[in-house]
Coordinates of C-alpha atoms and ligand atoms in Angstrom, one line a residue:
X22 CA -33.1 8.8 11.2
X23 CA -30.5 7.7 14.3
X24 CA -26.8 9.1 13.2
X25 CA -24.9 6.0 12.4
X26 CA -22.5 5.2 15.5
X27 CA -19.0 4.7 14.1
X28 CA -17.0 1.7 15.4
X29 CA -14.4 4.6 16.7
X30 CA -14.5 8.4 16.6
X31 CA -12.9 11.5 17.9
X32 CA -14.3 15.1 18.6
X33 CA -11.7 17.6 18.4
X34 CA -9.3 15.3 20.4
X35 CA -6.3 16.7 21.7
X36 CA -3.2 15.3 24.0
X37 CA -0.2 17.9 24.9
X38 CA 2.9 16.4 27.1
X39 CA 4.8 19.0 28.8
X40 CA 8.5 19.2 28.7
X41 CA 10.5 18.6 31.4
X42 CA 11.0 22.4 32.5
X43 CA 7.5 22.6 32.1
X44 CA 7.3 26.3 30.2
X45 CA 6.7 24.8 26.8
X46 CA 4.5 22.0 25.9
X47 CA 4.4 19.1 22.9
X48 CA 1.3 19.0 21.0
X49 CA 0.9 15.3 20.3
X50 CA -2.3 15.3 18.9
X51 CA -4.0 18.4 17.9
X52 CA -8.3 18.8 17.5
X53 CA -8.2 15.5 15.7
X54 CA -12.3 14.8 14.0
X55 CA -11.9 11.4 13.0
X56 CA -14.7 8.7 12.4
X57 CA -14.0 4.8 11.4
X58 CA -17.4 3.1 10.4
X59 CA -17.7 -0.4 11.4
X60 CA -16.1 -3.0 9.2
X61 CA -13.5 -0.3 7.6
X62 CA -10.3 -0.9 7.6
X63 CA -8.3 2.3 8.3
X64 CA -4.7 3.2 8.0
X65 CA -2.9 5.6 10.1
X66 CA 0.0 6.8 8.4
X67 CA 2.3 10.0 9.2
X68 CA 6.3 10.2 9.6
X69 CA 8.0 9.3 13.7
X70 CA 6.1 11.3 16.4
X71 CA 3.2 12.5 14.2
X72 CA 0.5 11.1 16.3
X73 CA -0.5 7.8 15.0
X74 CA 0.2 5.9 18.9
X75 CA -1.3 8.5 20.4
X76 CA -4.5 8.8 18.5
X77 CA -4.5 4.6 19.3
X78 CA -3.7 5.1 22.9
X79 CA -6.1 7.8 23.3
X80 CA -9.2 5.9 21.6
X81 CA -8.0 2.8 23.9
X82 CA -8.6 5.1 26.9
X83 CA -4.8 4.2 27.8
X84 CA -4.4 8.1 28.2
X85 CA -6.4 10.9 28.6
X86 CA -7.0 13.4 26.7
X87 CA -6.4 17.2 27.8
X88 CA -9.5 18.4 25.2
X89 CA -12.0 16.9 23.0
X90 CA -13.5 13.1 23.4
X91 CA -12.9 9.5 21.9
X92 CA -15.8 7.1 21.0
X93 CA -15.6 3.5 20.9
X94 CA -19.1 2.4 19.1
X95 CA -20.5 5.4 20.5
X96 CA -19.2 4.6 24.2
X97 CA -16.2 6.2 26.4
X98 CA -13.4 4.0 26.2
X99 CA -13.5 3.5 29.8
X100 CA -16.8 1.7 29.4
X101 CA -16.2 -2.0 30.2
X102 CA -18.8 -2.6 26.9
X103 CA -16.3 -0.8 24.6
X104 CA -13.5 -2.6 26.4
X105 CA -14.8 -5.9 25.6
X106 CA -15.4 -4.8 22.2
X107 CA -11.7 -4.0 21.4
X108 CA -8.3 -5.7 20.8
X109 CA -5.0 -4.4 20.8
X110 CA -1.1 -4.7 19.4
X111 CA 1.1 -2.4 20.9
X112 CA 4.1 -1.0 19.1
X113 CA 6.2 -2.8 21.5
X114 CA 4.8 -6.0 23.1
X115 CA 5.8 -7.6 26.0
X116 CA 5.5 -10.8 26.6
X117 CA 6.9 -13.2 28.9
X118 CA 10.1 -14.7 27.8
X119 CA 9.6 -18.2 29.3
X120 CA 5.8 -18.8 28.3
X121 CA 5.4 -20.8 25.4
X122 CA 3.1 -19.5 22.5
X123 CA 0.0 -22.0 23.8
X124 CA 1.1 -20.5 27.8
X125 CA 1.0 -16.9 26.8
X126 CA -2.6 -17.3 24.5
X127 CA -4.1 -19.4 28.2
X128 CA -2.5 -16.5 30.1
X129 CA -4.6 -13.8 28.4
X130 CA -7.5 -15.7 27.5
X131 CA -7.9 -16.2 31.1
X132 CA -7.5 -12.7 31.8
X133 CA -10.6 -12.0 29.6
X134 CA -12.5 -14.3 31.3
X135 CA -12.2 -17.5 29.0
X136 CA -11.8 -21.1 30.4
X137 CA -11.7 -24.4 29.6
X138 CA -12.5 -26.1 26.3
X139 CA -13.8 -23.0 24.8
X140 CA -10.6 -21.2 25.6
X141 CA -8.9 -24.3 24.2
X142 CA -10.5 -24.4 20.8
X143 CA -10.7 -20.8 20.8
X144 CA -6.8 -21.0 21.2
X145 CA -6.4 -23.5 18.7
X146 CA -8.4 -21.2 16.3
X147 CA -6.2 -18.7 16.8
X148 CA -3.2 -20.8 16.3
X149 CA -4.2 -21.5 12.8
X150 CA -5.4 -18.0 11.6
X151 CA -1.3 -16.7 12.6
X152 CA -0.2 -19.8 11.4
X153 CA 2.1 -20.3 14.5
X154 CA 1.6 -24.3 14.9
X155 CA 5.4 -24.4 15.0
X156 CA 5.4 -21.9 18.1
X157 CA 3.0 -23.7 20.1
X158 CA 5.6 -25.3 22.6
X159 CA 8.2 -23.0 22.3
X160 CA 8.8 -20.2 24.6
X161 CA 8.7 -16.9 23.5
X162 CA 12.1 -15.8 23.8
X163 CA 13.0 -18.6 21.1
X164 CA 10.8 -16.7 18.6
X165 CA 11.7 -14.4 15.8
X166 CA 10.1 -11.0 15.5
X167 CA 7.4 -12.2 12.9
X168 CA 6.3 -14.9 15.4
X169 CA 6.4 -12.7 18.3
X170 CA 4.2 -10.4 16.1
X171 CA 2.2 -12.8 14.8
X172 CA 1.6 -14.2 19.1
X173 CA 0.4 -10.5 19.6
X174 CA -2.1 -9.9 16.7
X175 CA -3.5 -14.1 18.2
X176 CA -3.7 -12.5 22.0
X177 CA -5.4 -9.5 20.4
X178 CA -7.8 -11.6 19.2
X179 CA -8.7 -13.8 21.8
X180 CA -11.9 -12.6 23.1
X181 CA -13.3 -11.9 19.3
X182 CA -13.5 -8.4 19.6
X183 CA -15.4 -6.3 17.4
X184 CA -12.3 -3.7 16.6
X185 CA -8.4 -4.2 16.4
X186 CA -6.0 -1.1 17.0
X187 CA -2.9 -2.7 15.5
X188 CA 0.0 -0.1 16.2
X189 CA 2.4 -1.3 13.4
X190 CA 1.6 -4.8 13.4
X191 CA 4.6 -5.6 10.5
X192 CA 7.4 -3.8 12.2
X193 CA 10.6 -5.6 11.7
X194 CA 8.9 -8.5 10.1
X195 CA 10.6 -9.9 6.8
X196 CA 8.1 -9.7 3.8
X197 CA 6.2 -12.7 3.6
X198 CA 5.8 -12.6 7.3
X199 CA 4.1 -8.7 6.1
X200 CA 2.3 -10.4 3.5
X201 CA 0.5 -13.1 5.9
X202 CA 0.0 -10.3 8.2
X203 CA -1.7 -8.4 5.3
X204 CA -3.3 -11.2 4.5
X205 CA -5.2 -11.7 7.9
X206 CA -6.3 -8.4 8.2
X207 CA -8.1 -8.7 4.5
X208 CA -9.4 -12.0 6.4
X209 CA -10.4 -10.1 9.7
X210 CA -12.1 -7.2 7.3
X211 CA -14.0 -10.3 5.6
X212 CA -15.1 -11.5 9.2
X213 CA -16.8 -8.2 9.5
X214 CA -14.4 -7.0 12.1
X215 CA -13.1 -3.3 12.1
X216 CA -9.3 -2.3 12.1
X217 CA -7.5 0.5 12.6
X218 CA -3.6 0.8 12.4
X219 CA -0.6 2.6 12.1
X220 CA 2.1 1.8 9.2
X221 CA 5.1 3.1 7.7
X222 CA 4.6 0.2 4.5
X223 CA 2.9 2.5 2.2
X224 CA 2.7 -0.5 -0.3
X225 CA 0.8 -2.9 2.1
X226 CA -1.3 0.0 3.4
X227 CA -2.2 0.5 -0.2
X228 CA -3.3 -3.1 -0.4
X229 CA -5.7 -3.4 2.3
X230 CA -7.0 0.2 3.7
X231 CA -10.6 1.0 2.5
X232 CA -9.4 4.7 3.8
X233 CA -6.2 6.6 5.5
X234 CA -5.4 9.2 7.3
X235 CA -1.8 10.8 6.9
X236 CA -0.6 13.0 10.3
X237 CA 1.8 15.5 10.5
X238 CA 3.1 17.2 13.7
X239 CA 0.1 15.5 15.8
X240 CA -2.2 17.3 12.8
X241 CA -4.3 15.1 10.0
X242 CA -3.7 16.9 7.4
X243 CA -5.4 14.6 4.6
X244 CA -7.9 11.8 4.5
X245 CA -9.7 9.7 2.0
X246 CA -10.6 6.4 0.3
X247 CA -7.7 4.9 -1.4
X248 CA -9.5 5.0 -4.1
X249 CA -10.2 8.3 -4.1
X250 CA -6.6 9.5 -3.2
X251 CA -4.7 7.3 -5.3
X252 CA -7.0 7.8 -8.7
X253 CA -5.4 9.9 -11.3
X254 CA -8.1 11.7 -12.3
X255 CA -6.0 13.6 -15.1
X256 CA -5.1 10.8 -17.0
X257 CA -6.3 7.1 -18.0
X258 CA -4.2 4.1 -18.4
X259 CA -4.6 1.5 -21.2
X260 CA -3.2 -2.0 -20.7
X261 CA -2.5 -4.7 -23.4
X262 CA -1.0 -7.7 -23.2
X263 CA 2.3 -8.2 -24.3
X264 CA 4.9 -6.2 -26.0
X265 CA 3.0 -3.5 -28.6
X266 CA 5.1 -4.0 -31.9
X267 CA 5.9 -0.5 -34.1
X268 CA 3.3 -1.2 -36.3
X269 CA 0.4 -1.4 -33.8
X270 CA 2.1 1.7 -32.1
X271 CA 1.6 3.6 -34.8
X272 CA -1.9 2.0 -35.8
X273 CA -2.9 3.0 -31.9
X274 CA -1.4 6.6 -32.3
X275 CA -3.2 7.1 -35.7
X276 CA -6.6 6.0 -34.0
X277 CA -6.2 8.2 -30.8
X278 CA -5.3 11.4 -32.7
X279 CA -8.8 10.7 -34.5
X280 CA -10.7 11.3 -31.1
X281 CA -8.1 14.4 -30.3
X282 CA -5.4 12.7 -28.3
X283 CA -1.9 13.8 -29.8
X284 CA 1.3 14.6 -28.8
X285 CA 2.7 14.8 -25.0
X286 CA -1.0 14.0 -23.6
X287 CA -0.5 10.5 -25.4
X288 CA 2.1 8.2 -23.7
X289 CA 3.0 4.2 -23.8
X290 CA 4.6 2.8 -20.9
X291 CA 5.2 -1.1 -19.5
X292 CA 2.9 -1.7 -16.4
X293 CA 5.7 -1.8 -13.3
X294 CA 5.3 -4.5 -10.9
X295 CA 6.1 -3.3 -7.4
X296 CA 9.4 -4.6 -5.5
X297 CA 6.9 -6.2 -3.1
X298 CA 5.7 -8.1 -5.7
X299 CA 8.4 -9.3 -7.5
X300 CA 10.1 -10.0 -4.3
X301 CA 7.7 -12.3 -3.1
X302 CA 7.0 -13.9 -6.5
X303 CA 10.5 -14.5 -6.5
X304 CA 10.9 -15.9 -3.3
X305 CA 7.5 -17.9 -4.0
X306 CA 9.0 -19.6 -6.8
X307 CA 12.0 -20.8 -5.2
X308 CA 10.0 -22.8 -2.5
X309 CA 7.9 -24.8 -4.7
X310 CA 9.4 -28.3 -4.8
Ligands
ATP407 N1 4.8 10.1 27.3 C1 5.2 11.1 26.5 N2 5.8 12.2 27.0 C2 6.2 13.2 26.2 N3 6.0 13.3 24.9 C3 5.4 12.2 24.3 C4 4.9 11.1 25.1 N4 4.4 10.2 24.2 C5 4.5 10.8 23.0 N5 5.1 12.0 23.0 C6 5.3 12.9 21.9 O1 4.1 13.0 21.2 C7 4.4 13.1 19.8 C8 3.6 12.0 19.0 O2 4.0 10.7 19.4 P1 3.4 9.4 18.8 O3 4.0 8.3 19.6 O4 2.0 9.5 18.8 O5 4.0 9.4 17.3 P2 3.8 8.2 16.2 O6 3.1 8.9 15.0 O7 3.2 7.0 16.8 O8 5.4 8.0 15.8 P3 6.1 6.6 15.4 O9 5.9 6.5 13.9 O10 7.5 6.9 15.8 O11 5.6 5.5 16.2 C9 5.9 12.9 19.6 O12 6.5 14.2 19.5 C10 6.3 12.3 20.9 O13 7.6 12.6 21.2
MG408 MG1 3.9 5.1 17.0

């Protein structure tokens, strides 16, 4: 049987920087084995200066790496296949000021080879997955954050590629500008596309990663399935609905010491909604008419 080829991967990747007075070195990324199969969407997570850019950078061929290799569906990331193949949000865009949003999506549509009414539609396509119609005309330098953010995921897009890096794609975005972006990511997981990307928002990670890796001084030092990592496998939750009177608390307690379960093993609690979710229910609410 072929070995599966992973929509990114890395052998024993490495990347040191040397300081300035050249005697000592910083590890940025050290022996990193990763693989990302194709459709996955896979989280990078790990505190400042942990390795998350440069493990992006690296499998975008941006940099080199001083040991070990980085696959892009099997090819070197300098191969103008796996270039094609691959879109990118930096951590810190740059875009020009005076371009409007429908200027700067021509501008690199153009660069990857797109023209005409194709590049048109495919713009207007675009447009309306960011939902950025109100940007369309404006330059750039009128935007907020969570438009410029949402202009970089539509020019990382443009050409359809097969693979997004997104290196913290809701940085300084307010939360419902994180929720839409979370939301098009589930969208661009459901279009069969494969995603890889760097968060400190452990709740949103949580909501869309199929698996994560967490870094630590340019090290991975866990990886899983979010399912995996975040099942409690000591304990199991049951959920009613409603407030449990004393009564059915005590007719519940009686039942569960029958099959064994007394004591401090047996605990009630209220489900908790997270401050993401309230937040947004909240704010939700107030703009319905
Ligand atoms: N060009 C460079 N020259 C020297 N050191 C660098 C360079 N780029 C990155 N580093 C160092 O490599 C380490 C990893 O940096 P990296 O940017 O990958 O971290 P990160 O996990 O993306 O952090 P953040 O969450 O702040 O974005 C850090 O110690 C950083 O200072
Ligand atoms: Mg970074």
């Amino acid at each position: 049987m072929d070995s599966p080829v992973f929509a990114a991967e890395t052998l024993g990747l490495t990347k040191r920087y040397p300081l300035a007075w050249k005697r000592r070195v910083v590890v940025a990324l050290n022996k990193l084995d990763l693989q990302v199969r194709p459709g996955e969407v896979f989280g990078l997570l790990g505190p400042n200066g942990s390795g998350k850019s440069t493990t992006i950078k690296l499998l975008l061929g941006l940099i080199r790496p001083n040991e070990g290799e980085a696959r892009i569906f099997g090819l070197g990331p300098d191969d103008l296949e796996a270039r094609r193949r691959i879109g990118f949000l930096p951590e810190n865009p740059y875009f020009y000021g005076f371009l409007t949003g429908d200027e700067t999506l021509q501008f690199f549509g153009k660069l990857c080879g797109l023209r005409g009414a194709k590049l048109t539609a495919r713009i207007n396509e675009l447009i309306d997955l960011v939902s950025l119609q109100n940007g369309r005309e404006r330059p750039l330098r009128s935007y907020s954050k969570g438009m410029l953010q949402r202009i970089g995921l539509a020019q990382a897009m443009i050409h359809d590629p097969d693979l997004l890096f997104l290196d913290e794609p809701t940085a300084g975005v307010d939360p419902q500008g994180s929720a839409q972006i979370r939301d098009l990511i589930l969208r661009l997981k459901k279009m069969g596309k494969t995603v890889i990307f760097s968060s400190h928002l452990l709740e949103q990670v949580q909501e869309v990663a199929d698996r994560v890796a967490i870094f630590s001084l340019g090290r991975k030092v866990l990886e899983g399935s979010l399912d995996d990592l975040l099942t409690e496998k000591e304990a199991t939750l049951v959920s009613v609905p409603g407030e449990l009177t004393d009564a059915r608390r005590d007719e519940l307690e009686r039942l569960l010491a029958q099959s064994g379960f007394t004591g401090a093993n047996v605990q009630f609690s209220r489900p908790r909604l997270s401050l993401e979710q309230l937040y947004l229910r909240t704010v939700e609410a107030e703009r319905q008419p």
